[in-house]
């Protein structure tokens, strides 16, 4: 007697089972999000708080101690957002540059054969990376900068640079607004010249053919020369001068910016130093010995042989430190630096009560900043990778 084969259940199919589980998970997440949003709207309505982003066009009614764009009490909350964002970008970009320089110098110094230099680098790393960043910010702000003299007793250099408890005063370059177009032309022309030069060199390496149209590079430099001549006549230098109880003219770096920048740079630099050290140690000693056998000096060996190869090991963890520095800049609110968190998620939120909208915008901005840094570093990491041919 022939037996009837067992019925095949769709649930026994791994593909069907996997798709079903994923659909159920997505559906559960959507239902939870809908419940959360609906519950939030009900609570806001119950408290009489209007939802939406119309508040961004309302008058802010407060001033900011540092703003790279025009801002006063009559400006809107939307403009206050841009003030905080630009200040965040300023301290983050400067911090990344300074921390990278510190990290590479200290990381290489820790591998030095000089006993004193090696111990100083080791002490720097082990001390700073084991002290909470917030305490370091307080140290720079309250202990170092607030202990500086008043403006009348400022420390000065060349009668143009002044340091006191109100900040660092520097000469400023004043450029006419009509010259910005000339400056943009200069930047674009310079970028095109560099791009064409690198492209021509890469083409020569790959094909062995020299580019016969070198005159193109010369033509690209003509706008640079004209732009420099025009810019030379359209800017002036303003020096800080003590008038009354404070300096006027020039540009000032407020103590809050200096303290935050110093703490972020030195703290993150200690971690980058260890990343650099591990990257250098990952290079085979045979590479170094081969470079020395060719007569290369230690500094050339480090710059031309070791660092280019170590970058493949350094860049991935270096990306994480850049992200940490950008996010740690939100600690600026502790000392009153007007970054995005202090201005928008602090003052604006307290005045408007639009907690959901303000927090959502702030989180989105930091998410975009982090993803942008990651994308750029991933692109740069791909440029340094060995390509198998």
XYZ file of C-alpha atoms in Angstrom:
389
model
C 0.000 0.000 0.000
C 1.473 3.390 -1.042
C 1.918 5.896 1.803
C 0.725 9.482 1.412
C 3.674 11.919 1.648
C 3.438 14.371 4.594
C 2.124 17.837 3.829
C 4.810 20.482 3.531
C 4.279 23.408 5.931
C 5.329 26.872 4.698
C 6.716 27.572 8.188
C 9.354 24.876 7.613
C 10.772 26.940 4.739
C 13.668 29.024 6.204
C 13.118 31.830 3.702
C 9.393 32.142 4.449
C 10.039 31.935 8.188
C 12.714 34.631 8.000
C 10.540 37.041 5.991
C 7.550 36.464 8.301
C 9.578 37.204 11.420
C 11.020 40.384 9.916
C 7.553 41.592 8.862
C 6.210 40.974 12.368
C 9.111 42.859 13.932
C 8.626 45.842 11.614
C 4.870 45.821 12.277
C 5.439 45.745 16.043
C 7.879 48.665 15.770
C 5.417 50.714 13.698
C 2.614 50.052 16.184
C 4.836 51.036 19.095
C 5.938 54.238 17.324
C 2.319 55.107 16.501
C 1.298 54.564 20.124
C 4.209 56.671 21.358
C 3.466 59.548 18.961
C -0.269 59.473 19.712
C 0.389 59.435 23.455
C 2.777 62.387 23.109
C 0.258 64.423 21.116
C -2.468 63.731 23.702
C -0.215 64.807 26.589
C 0.879 67.989 24.775
C -2.741 68.886 24.007
C -3.720 68.242 27.605
C -0.990 70.638 28.804
C -1.914 73.277 26.237
C 1.382 73.037 24.331
C 1.036 73.461 20.582
C 3.053 71.113 18.397
C 4.820 72.023 15.195
C 7.774 74.121 14.103
C 6.091 77.523 13.840
C 8.019 78.642 16.941
C 11.213 78.859 14.856
C 9.999 82.118 13.318
C 9.216 83.723 16.696
C 11.468 86.362 18.267
C 14.135 84.855 20.511
C 14.502 87.776 22.910
C 17.936 86.775 24.222
C 21.551 87.473 23.293
C 24.443 85.082 22.712
C 27.961 85.731 23.978
C 29.563 84.473 20.729
C 28.038 84.400 17.267
C 29.770 84.074 13.910
C 26.656 85.423 12.214
C 24.564 88.471 13.057
C 22.321 87.775 16.047
C 20.571 89.914 18.652
C 17.453 89.923 20.832
C 15.218 90.632 17.829
C 16.409 87.553 15.901
C 14.285 84.428 15.600
C 14.620 81.039 17.258
C 15.512 79.640 13.852
C 18.512 81.947 13.668
C 19.459 80.940 17.211
C 19.582 77.364 15.940
C 22.087 78.357 13.242
C 24.175 80.250 15.798
C 24.434 77.154 17.999
C 25.110 74.855 15.061
C 27.915 77.051 13.676
C 29.523 77.304 17.122
C 29.353 73.513 17.443
C 30.938 73.061 14.018
C 33.639 75.580 14.949
C 34.765 73.885 18.157
C 34.412 70.383 16.652
C 36.437 71.108 13.513
C 39.177 72.949 15.401
C 39.218 70.230 18.049
C 39.625 67.480 15.456
C 42.555 69.276 13.808
C 44.374 70.077 17.077
C 43.691 66.651 18.612
C 45.063 64.935 15.499
C 48.265 66.995 15.620
C 48.703 66.334 19.354
C 47.935 62.647 18.935
C 50.474 62.084 16.166
C 53.211 64.024 17.962
C 52.668 62.308 21.319
C 52.160 58.876 19.744
C 55.456 59.102 17.869
C 57.174 60.570 20.958
C 56.135 57.559 23.027
C 58.109 55.353 20.641
C 61.176 57.587 20.875
C 64.491 56.160 22.031
C 64.921 59.232 24.234
C 63.997 58.060 27.749
C 62.786 61.461 28.995
C 60.673 62.196 25.919
C 59.151 58.721 26.074
C 58.232 59.082 29.764
C 56.721 62.530 29.245
C 54.524 61.184 26.439
C 53.503 58.167 28.531
C 52.639 60.368 31.514
C 50.565 62.667 29.304
C 48.581 59.765 27.874
C 47.979 57.900 31.117
C 47.029 61.068 32.989
C 44.629 62.766 30.596
C 42.743 59.753 29.312
C 41.959 58.599 32.874
C 40.461 61.894 34.089
C 36.802 62.596 33.184
C 36.473 65.090 30.357
C 34.044 67.292 32.283
C 36.597 67.752 35.082
C 39.219 68.727 32.519
C 36.850 71.328 31.063
C 36.312 72.749 34.567
C 40.086 72.755 35.140
C 40.825 74.767 32.007
C 37.958 77.176 32.589
C 37.990 77.838 36.352
C 41.619 77.106 37.287
C 43.608 78.228 34.246
C 41.642 80.869 32.346
C 39.780 82.549 35.207
C 43.098 82.993 37.020
C 44.457 85.190 34.217
C 44.823 88.951 34.872
C 42.260 91.611 34.008
C 42.377 93.355 30.587
C 44.572 96.209 31.889
C 47.238 93.713 32.981
C 46.961 91.425 29.963
C 49.819 89.284 28.775
C 50.804 90.562 25.342
C 53.008 89.633 22.422
C 54.166 92.039 19.703
C 51.598 94.513 21.019
C 49.023 92.701 18.843
C 48.092 89.558 20.796
C 46.568 89.874 24.269
C 45.507 87.234 26.800
C 43.401 87.955 29.877
C 40.474 86.517 31.812
C 38.090 87.712 29.108
C 39.738 85.745 26.330
C 42.403 85.832 23.658
C 42.419 88.971 21.484
C 43.871 88.652 17.991
C 44.197 90.918 14.936
C 41.251 90.541 12.567
C 41.151 90.705 8.782
C 38.222 92.817 7.588
C 37.059 91.906 4.103
C 34.499 93.845 2.102
C 31.290 91.969 1.361
C 31.756 92.494 -2.370
C 35.008 90.525 -2.200
C 33.384 87.242 -1.211
C 32.704 86.396 -4.859
C 36.374 86.969 -5.650
C 37.315 84.733 -2.738
C 35.006 81.976 -3.992
C 36.614 82.237 -7.442
C 40.031 81.928 -5.828
C 39.016 78.799 -3.883
C 37.391 77.125 -6.880
C 40.341 77.906 -9.146
C 42.781 76.545 -6.583
C 40.709 73.380 -6.189
C 40.566 72.867 -9.960
C 44.324 73.382 -10.260
C 45.064 70.814 -7.567
C 42.574 68.329 -9.032
C 43.979 68.667 -12.543
C 47.552 68.343 -11.278
C 46.776 65.134 -9.368
C 44.768 63.731 -12.260
C 47.609 64.430 -14.696
C 50.151 62.796 -12.399
C 47.955 59.718 -11.841
C 47.419 59.406 -15.595
C 51.149 59.558 -16.192
C 51.806 56.826 -13.610
C 49.124 54.525 -15.018
C 49.727 55.030 -18.743
C 53.248 56.409 -18.911
C 52.016 59.244 -21.115
C 52.810 62.814 -20.245
C 50.043 65.345 -20.668
C 50.856 67.661 -23.543
C 48.279 70.234 -22.402
C 50.234 71.647 -19.480
C 49.049 75.070 -20.517
C 45.651 74.205 -18.977
C 47.263 74.256 -15.556
C 48.689 77.684 -16.296
C 45.310 79.016 -17.392
C 43.757 77.738 -14.152
C 46.288 79.778 -12.171
C 45.371 83.037 -13.915
C 42.132 83.503 -11.889
C 44.168 82.848 -8.728
C 46.573 85.672 -9.530
C 43.780 88.088 -10.445
C 41.813 87.145 -7.307
C 44.856 87.712 -5.093
C 45.410 91.141 -6.632
C 41.773 92.097 -6.052
C 41.687 90.659 -2.531
C 44.841 92.527 -1.621
C 43.026 95.831 -2.153
C 39.781 94.819 -0.469
C 40.824 93.848 3.034
C 42.285 95.611 6.046
C 43.712 94.474 9.382
C 42.104 95.559 12.663
C 44.254 95.346 15.802
C 42.822 95.059 19.318
C 43.262 98.254 21.352
C 42.554 98.742 25.055
C 39.855 101.379 25.495
C 38.379 101.853 28.929
C 37.931 98.540 30.695
C 38.148 96.253 27.671
C 39.693 95.819 24.230
C 38.054 97.019 21.063
C 38.818 95.939 17.521
C 40.369 92.694 16.377
C 38.763 89.364 17.172
C 38.319 87.698 20.544
C 38.269 84.005 21.452
C 36.115 83.848 24.564
C 37.355 81.818 27.591
C 34.541 79.302 27.172
C 35.708 78.449 23.656
C 39.369 78.212 24.675
C 38.624 76.013 27.707
C 36.360 73.668 25.752
C 38.768 73.475 22.816
C 41.781 72.825 25.066
C 40.006 70.094 27.023
C 38.558 68.350 23.968
C 41.857 68.490 22.066
C 44.150 67.275 24.846
C 41.725 64.604 26.053
C 41.002 63.166 22.595
C 44.660 63.604 21.620
C 45.673 61.159 24.373
C 43.508 58.439 22.813
C 44.694 59.267 19.292
C 48.298 58.977 20.516
C 47.722 55.357 21.508
C 46.031 54.681 18.174
C 49.025 56.139 16.336
C 51.448 54.136 18.463
C 49.614 50.865 17.791
C 49.474 51.669 14.071
C 53.202 52.288 13.894
C 53.973 49.102 15.862
C 51.878 47.112 13.379
C 54.433 47.813 10.636
C 57.013 45.095 10.163
C 60.504 45.946 11.379
C 61.767 44.712 8.046
C 60.219 47.780 6.409
C 62.195 50.062 8.699
C 65.422 48.127 8.254
C 64.998 48.187 4.475
C 64.491 51.951 4.547
C 67.620 52.439 6.668
C 69.590 50.182 4.332
C 68.658 52.515 1.469
C 70.123 55.421 3.369
C 66.861 57.090 4.419
C 67.021 59.137 7.571
C 64.672 58.321 10.490
C 62.400 61.311 9.814
C 62.057 60.410 6.126
C 61.482 56.768 7.028
C 58.678 57.779 9.369
C 57.078 60.169 6.890
C 57.454 58.150 3.670
C 57.468 54.513 4.786
C 55.891 53.988 8.194
C 53.037 56.519 8.444
C 51.518 55.805 4.977
C 51.320 52.090 5.807
C 50.196 52.662 9.411
C 47.264 54.801 8.257
C 45.409 51.656 7.216
C 45.434 50.615 10.873
C 45.033 54.099 12.340
C 42.063 55.468 10.384
C 39.222 53.120 11.544
C 39.688 53.759 15.310
C 40.575 57.389 14.539
C 37.075 57.801 13.096
C 35.578 56.777 16.435
C 37.623 59.426 18.240
C 36.458 62.115 15.814
C 32.867 61.085 16.474
C 33.441 61.111 20.235
C 34.972 64.584 20.097
C 32.038 65.962 18.109
C 29.501 64.496 20.516
C 31.528 65.456 23.605
C 31.382 69.075 22.473
C 27.843 69.089 23.905
C 29.472 69.348 27.352
C 29.965 73.021 26.470
C 26.716 73.758 28.294
C 28.550 73.130 31.596
C 30.646 76.304 31.195
C 28.227 78.390 29.151
C 29.731 78.067 25.675
C 26.866 78.772 23.237
C 26.882 75.554 21.249
C 23.826 73.818 19.798
C 22.873 72.109 23.064
C 23.276 75.228 25.211
C 21.509 77.645 22.862
C 18.872 75.520 21.162
C 18.274 72.519 23.437
C 18.739 74.753 26.476
C 17.574 78.343 26.175
C 15.158 77.877 23.265
C 13.586 74.792 24.828
C 13.102 76.532 28.185
C 11.467 79.555 26.571
C 9.193 77.772 24.114
C 8.448 74.481 25.863
C 8.626 72.698 22.483
C 10.576 69.810 23.962
C 9.699 67.207 21.340
C 10.549 69.397 18.358
C 13.716 70.893 19.862
C 15.128 67.569 21.037
C 14.225 65.917 17.718
C 16.020 68.639 15.739
C 19.078 68.490 18.006
C 19.330 64.700 17.807
C 18.934 64.805 14.027
C 21.726 67.359 13.693
C 24.165 65.268 15.722
C 23.140 62.185 13.751
C 23.838 63.965 10.455
C 27.182 65.274 11.733
C 28.247 61.803 12.858
C 27.184 60.155 9.614
C 28.982 62.845 7.594
C 32.227 62.332 9.527
C 31.918 58.564 9.147
C 31.270 58.843 5.419
C 34.280 61.083 4.860
C 36.598 58.913 6.964
C 35.372 55.758 5.194
C 36.110 57.412 1.867
C 39.571 58.413 3.061
C 40.148 54.925 4.455
C 39.358 53.453 1.034
C 41.941 55.774 -0.520
C 44.664 54.432 1.789
C 43.846 50.752 1.398
C 46.108 48.493 -0.595
C 44.479 47.607 -3.908
C 45.265 44.145 -5.218
C 45.864 44.152 -8.931
